[in-house]
C-alpha positions as a Markdown table, in Angstrom:
| # | Residue | x | y | z |
|---|---|---|---|---|
| 1 | Met | 0.1 | 0.0 | -0.1 |
| 2 | Ser | 1.1 | 3.6 | -0.7 |
| 3 | Pro | 2.0 | 6.0 | 2.1 |
| 4 | Thr | -1.1 | 8.3 | 0.1 |
| 5 | Lys | -3.1 | 5.2 | 0.3 |
| 6 | Arg | -2.1 | 4.3 | 3.6 |
| 7 | Phe | -2.9 | 8.4 | 5.2 |
| 8 | Leu | -6.0 | 8.4 | 3.4 |
| 9 | Phe | -7.1 | 5.0 | 5.0 |
| 10 | Val | -6.6 | 5.6 | 8.8 |
| 11 | Ala | -8.1 | 8.9 | 8.1 |
| 12 | Leu | -10.8 | 7.0 | 7.1 |
| 13 | Leu | -10.8 | 4.9 | 9.9 |
| 14 | Ala | -10.8 | 7.6 | 12.6 |
| 15 | Val | -13.8 | 9.5 | 10.8 |
| 16 | Leu | -15.7 | 6.0 | 11.0 |
| 17 | Leu | -14.7 | 5.4 | 14.9 |
| 18 | Ser | -15.0 | 9.2 | 15.8 |
| 19 | Ser | -18.7 | 9.7 | 14.0 |
| 20 | Pro | -21.5 | 8.9 | 15.1 |
| 21 | Val | -23.8 | 7.2 | 12.4 |
| 22 | Thr | -26.4 | 9.6 | 12.3 |
| 23 | Ala | -29.9 | 9.5 | 10.0 |
| 24 | Ser | -33.5 | 10.8 | 9.2 |
| 25 | Lys | -34.6 | 7.1 | 8.9 |
| 26 | Pro | -33.2 | 3.6 | 10.9 |
| 27 | Phe | -30.7 | 1.8 | 8.4 |
| 28 | Trp | -33.8 | -0.7 | 9.5 |
| 29 | Leu | -36.7 | 0.9 | 8.1 |
| 30 | Arg | -38.2 | -0.7 | 5.1 |
| 31 | Glu | -42.0 | -2.3 | 3.9 |
| 32 | Gly | -42.4 | -5.4 | 5.8 |
| 33 | Val | -40.6 | -4.6 | 8.8 |
| 34 | Tyr | -42.4 | -5.4 | 12.4 |
| 35 | Leu | -41.3 | -4.6 | 16.2 |
| 36 | Ser | -44.0 | -5.8 | 19.0 |
| 37 | Tyr | -43.7 | -5.1 | 22.8 |
| 38 | Tyr | -45.4 | -6.9 | 25.3 |
| 39 | Ala | -45.8 | -6.9 | 29.1 |
| 40 | Phe | -48.0 | -9.8 | 31.4 |
| 41 | Asp | -48.5 | -10.2 | 35.1 |
| 42 | Asp | -51.6 | -11.7 | 36.8 |
| 43 | Glu | -51.4 | -9.8 | 39.8 |
| 44 | Ser | -52.0 | -7.0 | 37.5 |
| 45 | Gln | -54.6 | -4.8 | 39.5 |
| 46 | Gly | -56.6 | -1.7 | 37.3 |
| 47 | Pro | -56.6 | -0.6 | 34.1 |
| 48 | Ile | -53.8 | -0.5 | 32.1 |
| 49 | Ala | -54.6 | 1.8 | 28.8 |
| 50 | Asp | -56.8 | 4.4 | 28.3 |
| 51 | Tyr | -59.0 | 5.0 | 25.1 |
| 52 | Ile | -60.8 | 7.3 | 23.2 |
| 53 | Arg | -63.9 | 5.9 | 20.7 |
| 54 | Asn | -66.0 | 8.0 | 18.5 |
| 55 | Gly | -65.8 | 10.5 | 21.3 |
| 56 | Thr | -66.5 | 8.0 | 24.1 |
| 57 | Tyr | -64.1 | 7.7 | 27.1 |
| 58 | Tyr | -62.8 | 4.3 | 28.0 |
| 59 | Ser | -60.1 | 2.6 | 30.4 |
| 60 | Ile | -59.1 | -1.2 | 30.0 |
| 61 | Gly | -58.0 | -3.7 | 32.0 |
| 62 | Ala | -56.4 | -6.9 | 31.6 |
| 63 | Asp | -53.1 | -8.7 | 33.0 |
| 64 | Gly | -51.7 | -8.8 | 29.7 |
| 65 | Leu | -51.0 | -6.4 | 26.8 |
| 66 | Leu | -49.5 | -6.4 | 23.0 |
| 67 | Val | -48.7 | -4.2 | 20.7 |
| 68 | Asn | -47.0 | -4.5 | 17.3 |
| 69 | Phe | -46.2 | -1.8 | 15.5 |
| 70 | Thr | -45.7 | -3.0 | 11.8 |
| 71 | Val | -44.3 | -0.6 | 8.0 |
| 72 | Leu | -47.1 | -1.7 | 5.9 |
| 73 | Glu | -46.0 | 1.0 | 3.1 |
| 74 | Val | -42.8 | 3.4 | 2.5 |
| 75 | Thr | -43.8 | 6.3 | -0.3 |
| 76 | Gly | -41.1 | 8.9 | -0.7 |
| 77 | Asn | -40.8 | 10.4 | 2.6 |
| 78 | Thr | -43.7 | 8.4 | 4.6 |
| 79 | Ala | -43.9 | 5.8 | 6.1 |
| 80 | Arg | -47.8 | 4.2 | 6.9 |
| 81 | Val | -47.4 | 1.9 | 10.0 |
| 82 | Gly | -50.1 | -0.1 | 11.3 |
| 83 | Val | -50.6 | -0.7 | 14.4 |
| 84 | Lys | -52.8 | -3.5 | 16.4 |
| 85 | Leu | -53.3 | -3.5 | 20.6 |
| 86 | Val | -53.8 | -7.1 | 21.9 |
| 87 | Phe | -55.4 | -7.0 | 25.5 |
| 88 | Leu | -54.9 | -10.4 | 27.5 |
| 89 | Pro | -56.8 | -11.9 | 30.1 |
| 90 | Gly | -55.5 | -13.6 | 32.9 |
| 91 | Lys | -54.5 | -17.7 | 32.7 |
| 92 | Gly | -57.7 | -18.0 | 35.8 |
| 93 | Val | -61.0 | -19.7 | 34.2 |
| 94 | Asn | -62.0 | -16.1 | 35.4 |
| 95 | Asp | -60.3 | -14.5 | 34.5 |
| 96 | Ser | -61.4 | -11.7 | 31.5 |
| 97 | Val | -60.8 | -8.4 | 30.3 |
| 98 | Met | -62.5 | -5.2 | 31.2 |
| 99 | Val | -63.5 | -1.9 | 29.4 |
| 100 | Tyr | -65.1 | 0.8 | 32.0 |
| 101 | Thr | -66.9 | 4.0 | 30.7 |
| 102 | Ala | -69.2 | 6.6 | 32.5 |
| 103 | Thr | -72.0 | 9.0 | 31.8 |
| 104 | Arg | -73.9 | 11.6 | 33.0 |
| 105 | Gly | -77.1 | 9.2 | 33.6 |
| 106 | Glu | -77.9 | 8.1 | 29.8 |
| 107 | Asp | -77.4 | 4.5 | 29.1 |
| 108 | Pro | -74.3 | 3.7 | 28.7 |
| 109 | Glu | -75.3 | 0.1 | 27.1 |
| 110 | Pro | -75.4 | 1.3 | 23.8 |
| 111 | Leu | -71.3 | 2.5 | 24.0 |
| 112 | Phe | -70.1 | -1.2 | 23.9 |
| 113 | Ser | -71.5 | -2.1 | 20.9 |
| 114 | Trp | -68.2 | -2.5 | 19.5 |
| 115 | Leu | -67.6 | -4.7 | 21.9 |
| 116 | Asn | -68.1 | -8.2 | 22.2 |
| 117 | Tyr | -68.8 | -8.9 | 26.0 |
| 118 | Ser | -69.6 | -11.4 | 28.3 |
| 119 | Gly | -71.2 | -9.5 | 31.1 |
| 120 | Leu | -72.1 | -6.1 | 31.6 |
| 121 | Arg | -72.4 | -4.7 | 35.4 |
| 122 | Lys | -73.7 | -1.2 | 35.6 |
| 123 | Gly | -73.9 | 1.0 | 38.8 |
| 124 | Trp | -73.7 | 4.8 | 40.1 |
| 125 | Ile | -71.1 | 7.0 | 41.4 |
| 126 | His | -71.9 | 10.0 | 43.5 |
| 127 | Glu | -68.7 | 12.9 | 44.2 |
| 128 | Gly | -69.8 | 16.0 | 46.1 |
| 129 | Asn | -72.5 | 17.1 | 43.5 |
| 130 | Val | -72.2 | 15.5 | 40.6 |
| 131 | Ser | -73.4 | 11.8 | 39.6 |
| 132 | Leu | -72.4 | 9.7 | 37.3 |
| 133 | Leu | -73.9 | 5.9 | 35.8 |
| 134 | Ser | -70.8 | 4.1 | 35.1 |
| 135 | Ala | -70.4 | 0.8 | 33.1 |
| 136 | Val | -67.8 | -2.2 | 33.1 |
| 137 | Ala | -68.0 | -4.8 | 30.5 |
| 138 | Arg | -66.5 | -8.0 | 30.8 |
| 139 | Thr | -65.2 | -10.5 | 27.8 |
| 140 | Lys | -63.2 | -13.8 | 28.4 |
| 141 | Lys | -61.3 | -13.7 | 24.7 |
| 142 | Pro | -58.6 | -10.9 | 24.0 |
| 143 | Leu | -59.5 | -7.6 | 23.3 |
| 144 | Val | -58.5 | -5.8 | 19.5 |
| 145 | Ile | -57.8 | -2.6 | 18.8 |
| 146 | Glu | -56.7 | -1.3 | 15.7 |
| 147 | Gly | -55.4 | 1.4 | 13.2 |
| 148 | Glu | -52.9 | 3.2 | 11.1 |
| 149 | Tyr | -50.7 | 6.3 | 11.0 |
| 150 | Phe | -48.2 | 8.2 | 9.3 |
| 151 | Ile | -44.9 | 8.8 | 10.0 |
| 152 | Lys | -42.4 | 11.6 | 8.1 |
| 153 | Leu | -39.5 | 10.1 | 7.3 |
| 154 | Gly | -37.2 | 13.4 | 7.2 |
| 155 | Asn | -38.0 | 14.2 | 11.0 |
| 156 | Gly | -39.8 | 11.3 | 12.6 |
| 157 | Ser | -43.7 | 12.8 | 12.9 |
| 158 | Val | -46.6 | 10.5 | 13.5 |
| 159 | Tyr | -49.9 | 11.8 | 12.0 |
| 160 | Thr | -53.7 | 10.4 | 12.0 |
| 161 | Leu | -54.3 | 9.2 | 8.4 |
| 162 | Asp | -56.6 | 12.6 | 8.4 |
| 163 | Gly | -53.6 | 14.7 | 9.2 |
| 164 | Arg | -53.2 | 15.5 | 12.5 |
| 165 | Tyr | -50.1 | 16.1 | 14.0 |
| 166 | Ile | -49.5 | 13.9 | 17.3 |
| 167 | Gly | -45.9 | 14.4 | 17.7 |
| 168 | His | -42.5 | 12.3 | 17.2 |
| 169 | Thr | -42.3 | 8.8 | 17.0 |
| 170 | Ile | -40.7 | 6.8 | 19.7 |
| 171 | Leu | -40.2 | 3.6 | 17.4 |
| 172 | Trp | -37.2 | 5.3 | 16.9 |
| 173 | Gly | -35.4 | 8.8 | 16.6 |
| 174 | Leu | -35.2 | 8.8 | 21.1 |
| 175 | Arg | -31.6 | 9.4 | 20.6 |
| 176 | Asp | -31.6 | 12.5 | 18.3 |
| 177 | Leu | -33.6 | 14.5 | 20.7 |
| 178 | Lys | -32.9 | 16.9 | 22.8 |
| 179 | Val | -33.9 | 18.5 | 25.9 |
| 180 | Asn | -36.5 | 20.7 | 25.4 |
| 181 | Asp | -37.7 | 19.4 | 21.9 |
| 182 | Thr | -41.6 | 18.7 | 21.8 |
| 183 | Leu | -42.0 | 15.0 | 21.8 |
| 184 | Phe | -45.6 | 15.4 | 21.3 |
| 185 | Val | -48.8 | 17.8 | 21.7 |
| 186 | Phe | -51.2 | 16.5 | 24.1 |
| 187 | Asn | -54.8 | 18.8 | 24.7 |
| 188 | Gly | -53.3 | 21.2 | 23.0 |
| 189 | Thr | -49.8 | 21.5 | 25.1 |
| 190 | Pro | -46.9 | 20.5 | 23.8 |
| 191 | Val | -45.3 | 18.0 | 26.0 |
| 192 | Arg | -41.1 | 18.6 | 25.9 |
| 193 | Val | -38.3 | 15.8 | 26.4 |
| 194 | Ala | -37.3 | 16.9 | 29.9 |
| 195 | Ser | -34.2 | 14.4 | 29.9 |
| 196 | Asn | -32.2 | 12.5 | 27.7 |
| 197 | Arg | -29.5 | 10.4 | 28.9 |
| 198 | Ile | -27.4 | 7.8 | 28.0 |
| 199 | Ile | -26.6 | 4.9 | 31.3 |
| 200 | Asn | -24.2 | 2.2 | 31.6 |
| 201 | Lys | -26.7 | -0.8 | 31.2 |
| 202 | Thr | -27.6 | -3.4 | 30.0 |
| 203 | Val | -31.1 | -4.0 | 29.2 |
| 204 | Leu | -33.3 | -7.5 | 29.4 |
| 205 | Thr | -36.3 | -7.6 | 27.3 |
| 206 | Tyr | -38.5 | -10.8 | 26.2 |
| 207 | Tyr | -36.8 | -10.5 | 23.2 |
| 208 | Gly | -33.3 | -10.7 | 24.6 |
| 209 | Ser | -30.6 | -8.6 | 26.4 |
| 210 | Phe | -29.3 | -5.1 | 24.3 |
| 211 | Glu | -25.2 | -4.8 | 25.8 |
| 212 | Arg | -24.4 | -1.4 | 27.3 |
| 213 | Pro | -24.7 | 1.3 | 26.8 |
| 214 | Asn | -27.8 | 2.1 | 26.9 |
| 215 | Gly | -30.7 | 5.1 | 26.1 |
| 216 | Met | -33.3 | 6.3 | 29.4 |
| 217 | Phe | -35.4 | 8.8 | 27.9 |
| 218 | Phe | -38.2 | 10.8 | 29.9 |
| 219 | Ser | -41.1 | 13.5 | 28.9 |
| 220 | Glu | -42.3 | 15.9 | 31.0 |
| 221 | Phe | -45.5 | 15.8 | 33.0 |
| 222 | Cys | -48.9 | 15.7 | 31.0 |
| 223 | Ser | -52.4 | 15.4 | 32.6 |
| 224 | His | -55.7 | 14.2 | 31.6 |
| 225 | Asp | -59.1 | 14.8 | 34.0 |
| 226 | Glu | -62.0 | 13.1 | 32.1 |
| 227 | Leu | -65.3 | 13.1 | 33.7 |
| 228 | Trp | -65.3 | 9.5 | 36.0 |
| 229 | Thr | -61.5 | 9.9 | 35.9 |
| 230 | Ala | -58.1 | 11.8 | 35.6 |
| 231 | Trp | -54.1 | 11.1 | 35.8 |
| 232 | Lys | -50.7 | 12.6 | 35.5 |
| 233 | Ala | -48.1 | 10.8 | 33.9 |
| 234 | Val | -44.9 | 11.0 | 31.8 |
| 235 | Phe | -43.7 | 9.2 | 29.1 |
| 236 | Phe | -41.0 | 7.1 | 29.5 |
| 237 | Ala | -38.7 | 4.3 | 27.2 |
| 238 | Leu | -35.3 | 2.4 | 27.0 |
| 239 | Tyr | -33.7 | 2.8 | 23.6 |
| 240 | Asn | -30.3 | 1.2 | 22.3 |
| 241 | Pro | -28.9 | 4.4 | 20.6 |
| 242 | Gln | -27.0 | 2.1 | 18.0 |
| 243 | Leu | -29.8 | 0.0 | 16.2 |
| 244 | Asp | -31.6 | 3.9 | 17.2 |
| 245 | Leu | -34.8 | 1.2 | 18.5 |
| 246 | Thr | -36.5 | 1.7 | 21.3 |
| 247 | Leu | -36.5 | -1.3 | 23.9 |
| 248 | Thr | -38.9 | -0.7 | 26.4 |
| 249 | Phe | -42.0 | 2.3 | 26.7 |
| 250 | Leu | -44.7 | 3.3 | 28.6 |
| 251 | Gly | -47.1 | 6.6 | 29.5 |
| 252 | Pro | -48.6 | 8.8 | 26.4 |
| 253 | Val | -47.4 | 7.5 | 23.8 |
| 254 | Pro | -47.5 | 9.4 | 20.1 |
| 255 | Asp | -48.4 | 6.6 | 18.2 |
| 256 | Leu | -50.8 | 5.5 | 20.2 |
| 257 | Ile | -52.6 | 8.4 | 20.2 |
| 258 | Ala | -52.6 | 8.3 | 16.5 |
| 259 | Val | -55.5 | 5.9 | 16.7 |
| 260 | Gly | -57.5 | 6.3 | 20.0 |
| 261 | Val | -55.0 | 5.0 | 22.3 |
| 262 | Ile | -53.5 | 8.3 | 24.6 |
| 263 | Phe | -52.3 | 6.1 | 28.0 |
| 264 | Val | -50.7 | 2.8 | 28.0 |
| 265 | Asp | -49.3 | 1.8 | 31.8 |
| 266 | Pro | -48.8 | -1.6 | 31.4 |
| 267 | Ser | -47.4 | -3.4 | 34.9 |
| 268 | Asp | -45.0 | -6.7 | 33.6 |
| 269 | Gly | -44.7 | -9.6 | 36.7 |
| 270 | Ala | -40.9 | -10.4 | 34.4 |
| 271 | Ala | -39.2 | -6.9 | 36.0 |
| 272 | Arg | -41.4 | -7.2 | 39.0 |
| 273 | Arg | -39.4 | -10.1 | 40.1 |
| 274 | Phe | -36.6 | -9.3 | 38.7 |
| 275 | Asn | -36.9 | -5.4 | 40.6 |
| 276 | Leu | -37.5 | -7.7 | 44.0 |
| 277 | Glu | -35.1 | -10.1 | 43.4 |
| 278 | His | -32.0 | -7.6 | 43.1 |
| 279 | Lys | -34.2 | -5.0 | 45.3 |
| 280 | Asn | -30.7 | -4.2 | 47.7 |
| 281 | Glu | -28.3 | -4.1 | 44.3 |
| 282 | Leu | -30.1 | -2.5 | 41.6 |
| 283 | Thr | -27.9 | 0.9 | 41.4 |
| 284 | Lys | -24.8 | -1.9 | 41.5 |
| 285 | Ile | -25.6 | -4.5 | 38.6 |
| 286 | Pro | -25.4 | -3.6 | 34.9 |
| 287 | Leu | -28.9 | -4.8 | 34.1 |
| 288 | Met | -32.1 | -3.4 | 33.6 |
| 289 | Arg | -35.5 | -5.0 | 33.4 |
| 290 | Met | -37.6 | -2.1 | 33.3 |
| 291 | Gln | -41.8 | -1.7 | 34.1 |
| 292 | Gly | -44.2 | -1.1 | 30.8 |
| 293 | Leu | -44.2 | -2.9 | 27.6 |
| 294 | Ser | -40.4 | -4.6 | 26.4 |
| 295 | Leu | -39.5 | -5.6 | 23.0 |
| 296 | Tyr | -41.0 | -9.5 | 22.4 |
| 297 | Asp | -40.4 | -10.0 | 18.9 |
| 298 | Thr | -38.8 | -8.4 | 15.7 |
| 299 | Asn | -37.8 | -8.8 | 11.6 |
| 300 | Val | -35.7 | -6.5 | 12.1 |
| 301 | Arg | -33.1 | -9.2 | 11.8 |
| 302 | Glu | -33.9 | -10.8 | 8.3 |
| 303 | Asn | -32.7 | -6.7 | 6.9 |
| 304 | Arg | -29.2 | -7.4 | 5.3 |
| 305 | Ala | -29.0 | -10.1 | 8.0 |
| 306 | Val | -27.8 | -7.2 | 10.6 |
| 307 | Phe | -30.3 | -8.2 | 13.4 |
| 308 | Pro | -29.5 | -11.8 | 14.9 |
| 309 | Ala | -31.9 | -13.8 | 16.2 |
| 310 | Arg | -30.6 | -12.1 | 20.0 |
| 311 | Pro | -28.7 | -9.0 | 19.7 |
| 312 | Pro | -24.7 | -9.6 | 19.9 |
| 313 | Arg | -22.4 | -8.6 | 22.6 |
| 314 | Ser | -20.7 | -6.1 | 20.7 |
| 315 | Gly | -23.6 | -4.1 | 19.1 |
| 316 | Leu | -24.1 | -3.5 | 15.8 |
| 317 | Arg | -22.1 | -0.5 | 15.3 |
| 318 | Val | -18.8 | -2.2 | 15.8 |
| 319 | Ala | -19.7 | -5.1 | 13.1 |
| 320 | Phe | -21.0 | -2.5 | 10.9 |
| 321 | Leu | -17.6 | -0.2 | 11.1 |
| 322 | Val | -15.8 | -3.5 | 11.0 |
| 323 | Ser | -17.5 | -4.2 | 7.9 |
| 324 | Leu | -17.3 | -0.7 | 5.9 |
| 325 | Ile | -13.4 | -1.1 | 7.2 |
| 326 | Val | -12.7 | -4.9 | 5.3 |
| 327 | Leu | -14.0 | -3.2 | 2.4 |
| 328 | Gly | -11.9 | -0.2 | 2.5 |
| 329 | Val | -9.0 | -2.7 | 2.8 |
| 330 | Ala | -10.6 | -4.4 | -0.7 |
| 331 | Leu | -10.5 | -1.2 | -2.2 |
| 332 | Leu | -7.1 | -0.2 | -1.4 |
| 333 | Lys | -5.7 | -3.7 | -2.6 |
| 334 | Gly | -7.7 | -2.9 | -5.8 |
| 335 | Gly | -9.8 | -5.7 | -4.7 |
| 336 | Val | -13.2 | -7.0 | -4.9 |
| 337 | Leu | -15.9 | -8.1 | -1.6 |
| 338 | Asn | -17.8 | -11.2 | -2.8 |
| 339 | Gly | -20.5 | -12.7 | -1.3 |
| 340 | Lys | -23.1 | -11.7 | 1.8 |
| 341 | Ala | -23.1 | -8.7 | 3.5 |
| 342 | Ala | -21.9 | -9.3 | 7.0 |
């Protein structure tokens, strides 16, 4: 290798190792890619999600929740994404999914016409001078809520199918958001990034372990005050910056708000047991298993075989850089690489 070529190669290597690999969309994005997230806890108590349908507000209680995002179509700078939420009853013979709502006295039964329920219970709630007629419907079958929305690939913005802006997708791009950036707009109020930092922890999910470092993300608090219920919450997530992929999340999620699900907060038994087992050493061990929905399955690995059945311990960034270095050596030698991509 001549001195000039050697200098150029060393310069290229230095740039690759020192510069982050950034893009307006993740390298794995293509039509047909799906990401599934899951949580299950047979000791779950109370509602785990809030849903607005045709102007009516519902709370949903279940032991488990599976959320699947699928990239249905990529056209120009826009991805059309389908999302399916499956609320799961527990494993007991009497376990069921429960859907709650309330009215100011009107019969609530017609509000459940979209639901194939097996039982309905009504009752009055008296709070000060306000009286509400509450209702809860039960079903022993999984409850499915699904819809579609758009993501603009240039900046990660989420839009409903009728063009209403929601915020930034949580599926990717969290690593690039800064404190005080707007994550989403909720009830007309911008909800901004409160904290976004890299942590030296390996994140455990149902899919597998994602080696450190990873990212931890919080939004500001946002609140919702409905006729019969109120809450105040943050969006929380853990993500892998090398893959630009969200690993766990809970709270108000722009991608779900786009299809009417304005809040998710499922309990996860695996996370609960892990944190209980390690309660005296959580700040010391290099592992995290967080509450909420965590990555359960994906076919991202089929994208040029860069994502194996379990994430590599060394991380994809290293594999990517090594492949570029090999390519650089071959080119400098005047050779040609043959065979499959690494």
